[in-house]
XYZ file of C-alpha atoms in Angstrom:
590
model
C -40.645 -5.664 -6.669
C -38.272 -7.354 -9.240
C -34.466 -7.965 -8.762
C -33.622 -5.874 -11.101
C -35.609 -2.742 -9.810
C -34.149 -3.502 -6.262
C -30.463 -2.785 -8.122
C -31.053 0.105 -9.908
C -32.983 1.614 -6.947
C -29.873 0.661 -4.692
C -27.416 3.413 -6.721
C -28.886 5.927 -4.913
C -30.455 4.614 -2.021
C -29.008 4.701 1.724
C -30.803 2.134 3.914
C -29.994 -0.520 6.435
C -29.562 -3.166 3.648
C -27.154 -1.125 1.503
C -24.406 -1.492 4.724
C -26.074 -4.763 6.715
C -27.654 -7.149 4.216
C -26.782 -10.157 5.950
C -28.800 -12.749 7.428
C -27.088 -12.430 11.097
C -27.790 -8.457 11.456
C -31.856 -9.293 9.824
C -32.637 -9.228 13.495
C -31.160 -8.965 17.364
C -31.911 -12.274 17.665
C -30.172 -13.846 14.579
C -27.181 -10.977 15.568
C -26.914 -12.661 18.831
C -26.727 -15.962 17.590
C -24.353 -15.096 15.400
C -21.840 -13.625 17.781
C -22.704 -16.831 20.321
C -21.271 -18.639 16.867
C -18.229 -16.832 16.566
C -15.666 -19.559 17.920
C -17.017 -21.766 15.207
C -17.350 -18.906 11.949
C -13.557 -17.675 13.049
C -12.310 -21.199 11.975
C -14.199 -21.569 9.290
C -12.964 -18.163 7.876
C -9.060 -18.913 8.561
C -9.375 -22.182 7.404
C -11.203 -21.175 4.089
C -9.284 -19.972 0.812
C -10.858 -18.396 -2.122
C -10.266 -19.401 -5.570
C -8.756 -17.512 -8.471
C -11.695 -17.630 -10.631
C -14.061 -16.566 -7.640
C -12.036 -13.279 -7.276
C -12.203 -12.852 -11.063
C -15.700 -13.245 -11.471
C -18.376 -13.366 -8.814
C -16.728 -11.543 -6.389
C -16.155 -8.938 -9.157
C -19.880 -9.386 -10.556
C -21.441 -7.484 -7.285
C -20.372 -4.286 -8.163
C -23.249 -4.299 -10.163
C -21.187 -2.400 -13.210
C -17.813 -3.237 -14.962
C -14.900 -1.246 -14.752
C -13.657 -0.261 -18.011
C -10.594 -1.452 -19.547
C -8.606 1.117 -21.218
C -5.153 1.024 -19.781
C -1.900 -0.012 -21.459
C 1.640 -1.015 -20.208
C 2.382 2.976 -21.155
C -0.086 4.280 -18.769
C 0.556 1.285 -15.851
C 4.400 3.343 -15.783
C 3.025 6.957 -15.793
C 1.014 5.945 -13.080
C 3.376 4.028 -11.375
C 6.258 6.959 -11.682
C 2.864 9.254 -10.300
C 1.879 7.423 -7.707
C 5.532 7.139 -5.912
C 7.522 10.636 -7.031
C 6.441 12.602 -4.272
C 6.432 13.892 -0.926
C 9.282 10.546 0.373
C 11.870 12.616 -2.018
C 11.107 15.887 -1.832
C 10.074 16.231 1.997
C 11.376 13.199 4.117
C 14.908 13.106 1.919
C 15.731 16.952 3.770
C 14.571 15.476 7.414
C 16.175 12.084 6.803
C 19.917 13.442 5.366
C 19.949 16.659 8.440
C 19.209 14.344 11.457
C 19.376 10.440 10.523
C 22.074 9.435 7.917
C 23.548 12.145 6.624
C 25.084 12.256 3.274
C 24.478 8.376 3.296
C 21.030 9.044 2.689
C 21.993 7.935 -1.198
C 22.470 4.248 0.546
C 19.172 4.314 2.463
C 17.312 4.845 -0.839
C 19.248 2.304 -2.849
C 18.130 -0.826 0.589
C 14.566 0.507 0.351
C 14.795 0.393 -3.430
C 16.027 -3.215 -3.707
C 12.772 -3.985 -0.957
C 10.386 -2.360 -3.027
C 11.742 -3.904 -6.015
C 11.756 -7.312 -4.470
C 8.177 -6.869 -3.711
C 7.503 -5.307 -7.150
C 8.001 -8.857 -8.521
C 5.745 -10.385 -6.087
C 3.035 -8.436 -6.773
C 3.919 -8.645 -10.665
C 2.923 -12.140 -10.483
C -0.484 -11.884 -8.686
C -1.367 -9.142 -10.768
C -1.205 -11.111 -14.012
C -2.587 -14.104 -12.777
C -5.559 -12.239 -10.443
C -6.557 -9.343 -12.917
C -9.061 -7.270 -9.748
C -9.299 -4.077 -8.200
C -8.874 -5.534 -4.908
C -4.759 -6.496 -5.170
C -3.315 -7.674 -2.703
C -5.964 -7.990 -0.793
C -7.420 -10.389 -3.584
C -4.202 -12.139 -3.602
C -4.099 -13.079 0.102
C -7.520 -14.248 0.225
C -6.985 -16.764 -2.311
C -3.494 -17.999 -0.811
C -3.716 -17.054 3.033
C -7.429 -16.993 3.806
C -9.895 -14.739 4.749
C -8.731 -13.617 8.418
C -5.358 -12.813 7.268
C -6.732 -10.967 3.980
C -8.541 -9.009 6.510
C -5.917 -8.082 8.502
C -3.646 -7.251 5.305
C -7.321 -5.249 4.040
C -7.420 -2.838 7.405
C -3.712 -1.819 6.869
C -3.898 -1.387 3.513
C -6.459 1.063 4.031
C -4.489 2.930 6.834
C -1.674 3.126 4.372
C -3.494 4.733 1.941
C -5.189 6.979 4.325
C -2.151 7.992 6.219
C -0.286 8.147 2.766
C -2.260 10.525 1.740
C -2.592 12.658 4.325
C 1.006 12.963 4.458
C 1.141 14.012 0.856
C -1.358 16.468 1.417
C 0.637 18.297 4.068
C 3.804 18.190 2.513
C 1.782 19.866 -0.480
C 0.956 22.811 2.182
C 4.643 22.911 2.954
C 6.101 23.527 -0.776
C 3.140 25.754 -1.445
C 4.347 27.974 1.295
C 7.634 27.861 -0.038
C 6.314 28.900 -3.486
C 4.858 32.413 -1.688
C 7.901 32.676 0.011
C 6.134 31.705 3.397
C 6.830 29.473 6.175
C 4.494 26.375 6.194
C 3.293 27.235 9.491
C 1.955 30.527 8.047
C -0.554 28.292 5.907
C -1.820 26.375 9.267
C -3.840 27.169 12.366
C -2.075 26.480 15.707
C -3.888 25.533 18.089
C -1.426 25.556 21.311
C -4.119 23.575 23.856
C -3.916 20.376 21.487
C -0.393 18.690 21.475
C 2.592 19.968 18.869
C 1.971 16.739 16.865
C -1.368 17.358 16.018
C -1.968 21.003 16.204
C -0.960 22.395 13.692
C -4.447 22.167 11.564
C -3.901 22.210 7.823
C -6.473 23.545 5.724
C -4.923 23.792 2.653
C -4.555 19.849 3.039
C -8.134 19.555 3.168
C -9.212 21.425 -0.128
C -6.254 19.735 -2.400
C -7.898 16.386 -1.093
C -11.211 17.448 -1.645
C -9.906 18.711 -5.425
C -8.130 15.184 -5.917
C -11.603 13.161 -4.751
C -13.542 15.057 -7.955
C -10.828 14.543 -10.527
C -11.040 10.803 -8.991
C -14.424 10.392 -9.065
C -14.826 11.577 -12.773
C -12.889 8.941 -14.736
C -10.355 6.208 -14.461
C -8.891 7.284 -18.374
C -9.193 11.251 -18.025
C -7.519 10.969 -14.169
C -4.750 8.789 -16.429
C -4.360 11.497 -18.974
C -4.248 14.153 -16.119
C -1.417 11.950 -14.602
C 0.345 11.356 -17.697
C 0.951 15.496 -18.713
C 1.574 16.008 -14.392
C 4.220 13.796 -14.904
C 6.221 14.462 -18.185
C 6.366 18.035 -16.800
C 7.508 16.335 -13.231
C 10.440 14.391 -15.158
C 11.211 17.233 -16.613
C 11.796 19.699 -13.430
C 13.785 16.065 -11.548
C 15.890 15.987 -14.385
C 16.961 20.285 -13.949
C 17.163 19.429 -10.103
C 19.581 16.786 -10.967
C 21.288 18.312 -13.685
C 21.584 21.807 -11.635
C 22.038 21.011 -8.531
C 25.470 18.521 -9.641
C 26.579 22.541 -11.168
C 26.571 23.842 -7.644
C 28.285 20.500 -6.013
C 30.587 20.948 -3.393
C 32.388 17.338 -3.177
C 33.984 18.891 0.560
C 29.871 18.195 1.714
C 30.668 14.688 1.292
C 33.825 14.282 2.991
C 31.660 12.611 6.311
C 29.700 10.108 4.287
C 28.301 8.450 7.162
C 27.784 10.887 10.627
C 25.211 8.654 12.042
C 26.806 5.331 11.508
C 25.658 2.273 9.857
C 22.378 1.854 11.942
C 21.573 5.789 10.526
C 21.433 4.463 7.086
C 19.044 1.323 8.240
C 16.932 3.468 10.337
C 16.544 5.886 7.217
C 15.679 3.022 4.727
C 12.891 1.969 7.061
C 11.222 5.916 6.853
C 12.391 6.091 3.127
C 10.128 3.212 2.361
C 7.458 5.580 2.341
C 8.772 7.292 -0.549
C 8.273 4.220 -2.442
C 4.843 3.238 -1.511
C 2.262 3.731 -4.188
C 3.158 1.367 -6.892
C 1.128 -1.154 -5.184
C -1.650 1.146 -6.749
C -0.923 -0.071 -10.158
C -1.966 -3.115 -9.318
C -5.083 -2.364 -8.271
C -5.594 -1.470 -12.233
C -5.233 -4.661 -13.033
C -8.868 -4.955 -13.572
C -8.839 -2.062 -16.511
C -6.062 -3.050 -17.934
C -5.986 -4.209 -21.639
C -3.861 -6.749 -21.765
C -2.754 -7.623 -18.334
C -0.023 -10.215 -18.746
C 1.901 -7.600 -20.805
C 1.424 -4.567 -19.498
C 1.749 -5.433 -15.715
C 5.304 -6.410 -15.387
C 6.137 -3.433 -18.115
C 4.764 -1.108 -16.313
C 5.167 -2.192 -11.910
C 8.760 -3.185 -13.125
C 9.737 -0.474 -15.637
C 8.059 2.240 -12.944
C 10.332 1.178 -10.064
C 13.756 1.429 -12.074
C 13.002 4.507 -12.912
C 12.162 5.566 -9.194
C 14.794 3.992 -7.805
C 17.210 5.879 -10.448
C 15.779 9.019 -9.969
C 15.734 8.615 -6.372
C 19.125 7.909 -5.992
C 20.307 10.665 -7.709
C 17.955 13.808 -6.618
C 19.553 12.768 -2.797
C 23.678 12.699 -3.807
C 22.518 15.853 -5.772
C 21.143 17.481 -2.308
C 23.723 16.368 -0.086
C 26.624 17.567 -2.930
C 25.217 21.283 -2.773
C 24.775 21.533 1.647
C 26.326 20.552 4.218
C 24.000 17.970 5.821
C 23.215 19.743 9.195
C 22.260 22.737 7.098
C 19.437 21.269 4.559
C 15.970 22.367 5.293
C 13.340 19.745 7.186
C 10.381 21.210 5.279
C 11.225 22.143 1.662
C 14.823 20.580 0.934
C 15.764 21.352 -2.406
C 14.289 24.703 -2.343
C 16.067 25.928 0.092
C 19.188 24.327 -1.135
C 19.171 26.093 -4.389
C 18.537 29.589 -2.738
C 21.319 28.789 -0.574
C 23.323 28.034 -3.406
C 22.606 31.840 -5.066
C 20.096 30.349 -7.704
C 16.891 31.767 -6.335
C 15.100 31.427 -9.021
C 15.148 27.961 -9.158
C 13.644 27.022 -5.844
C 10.217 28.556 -7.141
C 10.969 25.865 -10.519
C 11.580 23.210 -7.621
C 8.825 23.963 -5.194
C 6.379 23.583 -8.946
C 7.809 20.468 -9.171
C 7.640 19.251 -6.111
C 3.758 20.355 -6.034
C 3.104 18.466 -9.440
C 4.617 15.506 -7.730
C 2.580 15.582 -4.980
C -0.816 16.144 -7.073
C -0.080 13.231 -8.987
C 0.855 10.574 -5.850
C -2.315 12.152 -4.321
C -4.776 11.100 -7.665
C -3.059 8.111 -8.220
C -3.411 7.069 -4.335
C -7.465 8.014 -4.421
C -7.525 5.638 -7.630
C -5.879 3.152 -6.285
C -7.637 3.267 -2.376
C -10.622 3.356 -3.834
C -10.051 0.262 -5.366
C -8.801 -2.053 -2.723
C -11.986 -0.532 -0.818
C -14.444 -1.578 -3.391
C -12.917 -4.810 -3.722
C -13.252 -5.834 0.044
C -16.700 -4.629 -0.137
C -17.105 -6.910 -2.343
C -16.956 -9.848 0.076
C -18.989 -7.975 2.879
C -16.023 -7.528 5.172
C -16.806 -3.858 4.591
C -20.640 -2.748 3.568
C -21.309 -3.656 -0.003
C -22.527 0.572 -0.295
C -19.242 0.651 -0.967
C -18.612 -1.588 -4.079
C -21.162 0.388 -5.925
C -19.481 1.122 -9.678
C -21.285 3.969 -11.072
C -22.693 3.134 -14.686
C -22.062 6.417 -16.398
C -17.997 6.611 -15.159
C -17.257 3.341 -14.520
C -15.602 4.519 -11.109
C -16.197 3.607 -7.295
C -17.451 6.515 -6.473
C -18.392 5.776 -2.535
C -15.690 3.841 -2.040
C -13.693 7.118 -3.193
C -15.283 9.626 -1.206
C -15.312 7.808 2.136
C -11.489 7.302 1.932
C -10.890 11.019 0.955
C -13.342 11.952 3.539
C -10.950 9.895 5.959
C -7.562 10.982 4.362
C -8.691 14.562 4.405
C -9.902 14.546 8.421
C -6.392 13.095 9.351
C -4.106 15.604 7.073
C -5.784 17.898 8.737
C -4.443 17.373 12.447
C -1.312 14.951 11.967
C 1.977 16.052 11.488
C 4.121 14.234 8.654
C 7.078 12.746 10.350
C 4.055 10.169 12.524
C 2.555 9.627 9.564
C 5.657 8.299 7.738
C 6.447 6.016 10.952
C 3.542 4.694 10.715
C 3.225 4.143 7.056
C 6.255 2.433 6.512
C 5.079 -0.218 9.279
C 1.785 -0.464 7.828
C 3.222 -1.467 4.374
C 5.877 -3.246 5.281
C 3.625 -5.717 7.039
C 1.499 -6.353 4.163
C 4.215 -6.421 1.290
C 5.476 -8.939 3.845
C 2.303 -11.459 3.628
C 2.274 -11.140 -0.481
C 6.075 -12.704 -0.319
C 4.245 -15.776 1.996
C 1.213 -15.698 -0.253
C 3.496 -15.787 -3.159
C 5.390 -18.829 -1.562
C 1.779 -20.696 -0.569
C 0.719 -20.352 -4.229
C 4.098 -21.863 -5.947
C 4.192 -24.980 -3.289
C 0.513 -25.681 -2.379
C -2.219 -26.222 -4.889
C -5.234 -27.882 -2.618
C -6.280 -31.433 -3.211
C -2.377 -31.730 -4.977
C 0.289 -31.462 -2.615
C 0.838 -34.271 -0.298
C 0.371 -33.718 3.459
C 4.232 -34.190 3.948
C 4.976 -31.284 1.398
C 2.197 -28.963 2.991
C 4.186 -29.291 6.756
C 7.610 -29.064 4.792
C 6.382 -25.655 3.328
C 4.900 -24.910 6.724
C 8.215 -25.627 8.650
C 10.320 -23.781 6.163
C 7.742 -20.455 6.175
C 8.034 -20.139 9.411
C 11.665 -20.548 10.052
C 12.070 -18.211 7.592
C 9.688 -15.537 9.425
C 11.178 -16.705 12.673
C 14.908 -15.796 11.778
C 14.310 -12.903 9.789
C 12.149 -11.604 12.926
C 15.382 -12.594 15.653
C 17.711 -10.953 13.365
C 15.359 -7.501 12.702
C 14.598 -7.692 16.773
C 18.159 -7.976 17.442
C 19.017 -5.262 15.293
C 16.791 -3.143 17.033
C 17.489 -3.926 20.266
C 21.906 -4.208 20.299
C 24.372 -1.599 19.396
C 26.329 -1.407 16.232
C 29.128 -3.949 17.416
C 27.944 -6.415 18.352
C 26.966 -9.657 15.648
C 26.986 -13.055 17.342
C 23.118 -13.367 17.178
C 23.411 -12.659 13.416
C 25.595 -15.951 12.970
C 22.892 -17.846 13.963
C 19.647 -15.955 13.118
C 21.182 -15.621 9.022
C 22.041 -19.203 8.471
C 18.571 -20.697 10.029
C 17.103 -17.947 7.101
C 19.541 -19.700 4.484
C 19.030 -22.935 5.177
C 15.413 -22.846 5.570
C 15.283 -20.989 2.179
C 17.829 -23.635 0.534
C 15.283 -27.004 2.335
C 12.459 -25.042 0.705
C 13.950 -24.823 -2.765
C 15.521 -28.610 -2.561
C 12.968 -30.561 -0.506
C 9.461 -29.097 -1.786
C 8.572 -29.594 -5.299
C 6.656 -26.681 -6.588
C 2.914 -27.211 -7.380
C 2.054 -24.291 -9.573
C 3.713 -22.900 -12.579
C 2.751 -19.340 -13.222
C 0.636 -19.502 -16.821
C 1.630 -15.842 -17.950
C 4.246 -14.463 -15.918
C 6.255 -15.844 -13.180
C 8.729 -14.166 -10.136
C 12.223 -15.627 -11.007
C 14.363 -17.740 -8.479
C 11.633 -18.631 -6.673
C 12.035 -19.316 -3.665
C 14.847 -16.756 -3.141
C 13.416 -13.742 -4.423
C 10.312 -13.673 -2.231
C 12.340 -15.371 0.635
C 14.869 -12.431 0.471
C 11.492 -9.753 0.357
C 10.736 -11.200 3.671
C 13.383 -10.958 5.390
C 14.676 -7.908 4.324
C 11.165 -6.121 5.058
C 11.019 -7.527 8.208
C 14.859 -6.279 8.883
C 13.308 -2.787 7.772
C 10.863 -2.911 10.143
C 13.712 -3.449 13.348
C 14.775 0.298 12.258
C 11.790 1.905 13.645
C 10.778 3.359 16.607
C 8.853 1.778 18.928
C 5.753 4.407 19.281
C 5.228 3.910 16.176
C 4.405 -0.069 16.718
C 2.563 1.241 19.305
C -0.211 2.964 17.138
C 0.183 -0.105 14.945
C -0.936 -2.266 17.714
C -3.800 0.346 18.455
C -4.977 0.166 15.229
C -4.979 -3.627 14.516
C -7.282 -3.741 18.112
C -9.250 -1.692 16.363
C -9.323 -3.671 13.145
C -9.950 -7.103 15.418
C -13.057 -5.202 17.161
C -14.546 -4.450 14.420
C -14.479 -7.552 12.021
C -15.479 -9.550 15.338
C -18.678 -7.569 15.597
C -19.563 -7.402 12.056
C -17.102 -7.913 9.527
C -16.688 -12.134 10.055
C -20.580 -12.138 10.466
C -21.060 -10.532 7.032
C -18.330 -12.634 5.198
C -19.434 -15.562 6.525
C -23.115 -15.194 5.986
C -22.001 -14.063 2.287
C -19.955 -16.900 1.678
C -22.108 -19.872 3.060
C -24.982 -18.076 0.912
C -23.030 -18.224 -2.699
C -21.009 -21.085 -1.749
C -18.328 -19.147 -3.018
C -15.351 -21.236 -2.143
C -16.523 -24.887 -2.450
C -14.370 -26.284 -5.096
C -16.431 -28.224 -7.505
C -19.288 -26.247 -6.761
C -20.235 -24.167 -10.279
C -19.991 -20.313 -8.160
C -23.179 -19.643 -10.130
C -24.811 -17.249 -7.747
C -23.329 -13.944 -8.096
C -25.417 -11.200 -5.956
C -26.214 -8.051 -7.656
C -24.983 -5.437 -5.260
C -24.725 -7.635 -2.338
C -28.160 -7.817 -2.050
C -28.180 -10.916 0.519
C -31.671 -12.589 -0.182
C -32.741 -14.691 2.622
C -34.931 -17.156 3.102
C -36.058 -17.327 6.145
């Protein structure tokens, strides 16, 4: 049987090779050898960067089909202002404001903004330069290595998962308000399993399972979908605004901040959530027209709009209720009923719902992605970097993460899920502002060995203070500040050594982050000071899930990257990266 017949039969096929291909799981006793080998492949896999043009081409080659390009800079913003307008404002703004910073909610949104904005420009640059569906997962594999591109890959996939499932369940909530129901009404309880997760969500499950088709169909048509969700979307933020500042009581803001100066911190940290999502657009790089234009217009121009919008929907809520009276579930809704304007909190709960279709499509295009990307290498089964020919769309790779998304919207209440997801992303926009660092200062082959332990020295100090001053944080009372007079300058200093004593190696060719190292120096620290604001059962399921993670790409994932690598030579420099493998179809010659 020819190559070519052994691809097209793969499209539709389901067998061992489609998920195992590799040469260490062709047999127990090559499997065995492999894992006796694992000391040996783990160093090889830190220690080994991919290349730009690897990521571009080969790695991109073995999903068999291209995805088409057909996005401009006009559609990157739609579906950046789609993919983060959603259930952050319109559900976690309500629980944030009543219980966590009060009226000062306006403040946590503007911190989180300028940390999602930070990162925005961080990911700006990869996404020019590395033009793939995988993002950043793409980008730390060619900067950080494989290993920590894994790690980055498994939370990047939680995020999405978890992000979605929160969306979904907030979309039960404002549905319920729309039929004049509590959201509770729309669930089963189940009274044996505990309150966190028992409250099983149905509704969750079919808007998920709706989302997955219009995903699955086409990249272009779920655009145009987006674009119309969206205008109408503006339109109802813009009444909310515009309303809700005609019923403003300016007494509601006479205690700014209740909860102190740690409330508005410990908000930011949640809030964060309702700014994930534009790391999505990146992950269109790879159908994207013209991407050194349309990327920065359309990640930059996305975010000041969010951040705008943002700001303003939460003075508007605070201005019409006293904090301790604004509704957990549906916020503005119940604001503008308790504000005599019934009517408008069925125009609001519409809104709200639009929003939250929107995030949701976006999210599966964007998951689905990243997914088919790390396929790609074999750290997941290349089944799932199949590109359908007729759509041009992952479409495994999209229903396995619905499939997932949907399961845990069904049990898991929102308020763990946004915990969770703000660690999760945190973490990872974290290692893009290092990888973004790396790639300025350390071209292999180039920089001197002196230079490389400079950059090393003044990366870590910079993780190292920013992680004292975030633990402190956490740990101290509001009062107290001596660690900060010490943990802040280290930060400056090893920022200022970094800027004065390294030269940079790398000049961005289309577009380039501005005051480097600052910018991405400042991302890191204050994500990391972000993270200090959260609780700490929440790093426990973090931990739980990166054991998980470590399990699993110890038992199969290095094995099959490895194998995959060594086999295509994919990262020898010099080497032509001729051998791209249809599929990841493995051939061995044993």
């Amino acid at each position: 049987m020819g190559v070519d017949e052994g691809v097209r039969r793969r499209g539709c096929s389901c067998t061992k090779d489609d998920f195992l291909p590799e040469e260490s799981f062709k047999s127990w006793d090559n499997y065995v050898r492999a894992i006796m080998e694992t000391p040996t492949r783990f160093v090889d896999r830190v220690l080994t960067r991919s290349l730009d043009t690897t990521e571009l081409h080969e790695i991109k080659a073995r999903s068999q089909h291209e995805m088409k390009k057909t996005l401009s800079w006009w559609d990157l913003i739609w579906f950046g202002i789609g993919a983060v307008i959603g259930a952050g404002i319109f559900v976690l703004t309500g629980i944030q404001a009543r219980e966590v910073s009060g009226p000062a909610v306006v403040l946590s949104y503007v911190v989180s903004g300028i940390s999602a904005m930070l990162s925005v420009f961080c990911y700006t640059e990869f996404a020019v330069e590395i033009p793939v569906a995988g993002g950043s997962f793409a980008y730390l594999r060619v900067e950080l290595g494989d290993f920590m591109a894994f790690i980055a890959a498994g939370n990047i996939l939680l995020e999405y998962v978890i992000g979605g499932a929160a969306v979904a369940r907030a979309w039960t909530s404002y549905f319920a308000t729309l039929c004049n129901h509590h959201p509770n009404d729309f669930r089963i309880i189940v009274h044996s399993m505990p309150s966190d997760y028992g409250h099983l969500d149905l509704i969750a499950v079919v808007v998920v399972c709706v989302i997955c088709v219009l995903a699955v169909l086409s990249t272009k048509a779920s655009s145009r979908f987006n674009y119309i969700a969206s205008i109408v979307h503006v339109v109802i933020i813009l009444f909310i605004i515009i309303a809700g500042f005609t019923q403003a009581d300016t007494k509601n803001y006479s205690d700014f901040v209740p909860f102190g100066v740690r409330g508005i911190f410990k908000s930011s940290a949640v809030l964060f959530f309702a700014y994930v999502g534009f790391d999505a657009v990146s992950t269109m790089a790879e159908e994207t027209k013209n991407p050194a234009r349309d990327i920065p217009i359309g990640l930059v121009g996305s975010m000041v709009i969010t951040t705008a919008a943002y700001c303003l929907l939460a003075v508007a809520l605070c201005l019409m209720q006293p904090f301790g009276n604004i509704d957990p579930d549906a916020p503005f809704s119940v604001a503008f009923e308790a504000a005599g304007m019934s009517w408008a909190k069925y125009v609001v709960a519409a809104g709200a719902l639009k929003g939250m279709t929107t995030v949701l499509l976006v999210g599966a295009v964007g998951q689905a992605r990243y997914l088919t990307h790390i396929a790609r290498t074999h750290m997941m089964p290349p089944w799932l970097a199949q590109v359908h020919p007729k759509t041009g769309t992952p479409i495994n790779a999209t229903v396995v993460m619905l499939a997932a998304t949907a399961i845990i919207a069904f049990f898991t209440d929102l308020p763990i899920l946004a915990d969770l997801l703000s660690i999760s992303t945190l973490f990872i926009f974290t290692l893009v502002a290092v990888a973004l660092l790396v790639r300025r200062y350390y071209v292999s082959g180039e920089t001197t060995t002196g230079n490389r332990n400079k950059l090393i020295a003044c990366i870590v100090l910079m993780l190292a203070s920013s992680t004292a001053t975030s633990a402190y944080w956490g740990l101290s009372n509001e009062k107290d500040w001596i660690a900060y007079v010490i943990t802040v300058p280290i930060w400056f200093l090893a920022t200022l050594a970094l800027a004065v004593a390294v030269p940079q190696a790398r000049n961005p060719k289309l577009w380039g982050v501005p005051l480097v190292p600052w910018l991405p120096s400042a991302s890191i620290a204050v994500n990391i000071f972000l993270l200090g604001s959260i609780d700490g059962a929440s790093f426990a399921r973090f931990g739980i899930w990166t054991v998980v993670l470590l399990v699993y790409y110890f038992l199969f994932g290095l094995h099959a990257s490895y194998d995959t690598a060594k086999e295509s030579a994919e990262n020898r420099i010099g080497e032509g990266l001729k051998k791209a493998e249809e599929g990841g179809n493995v051939s061995s010659e044993a």
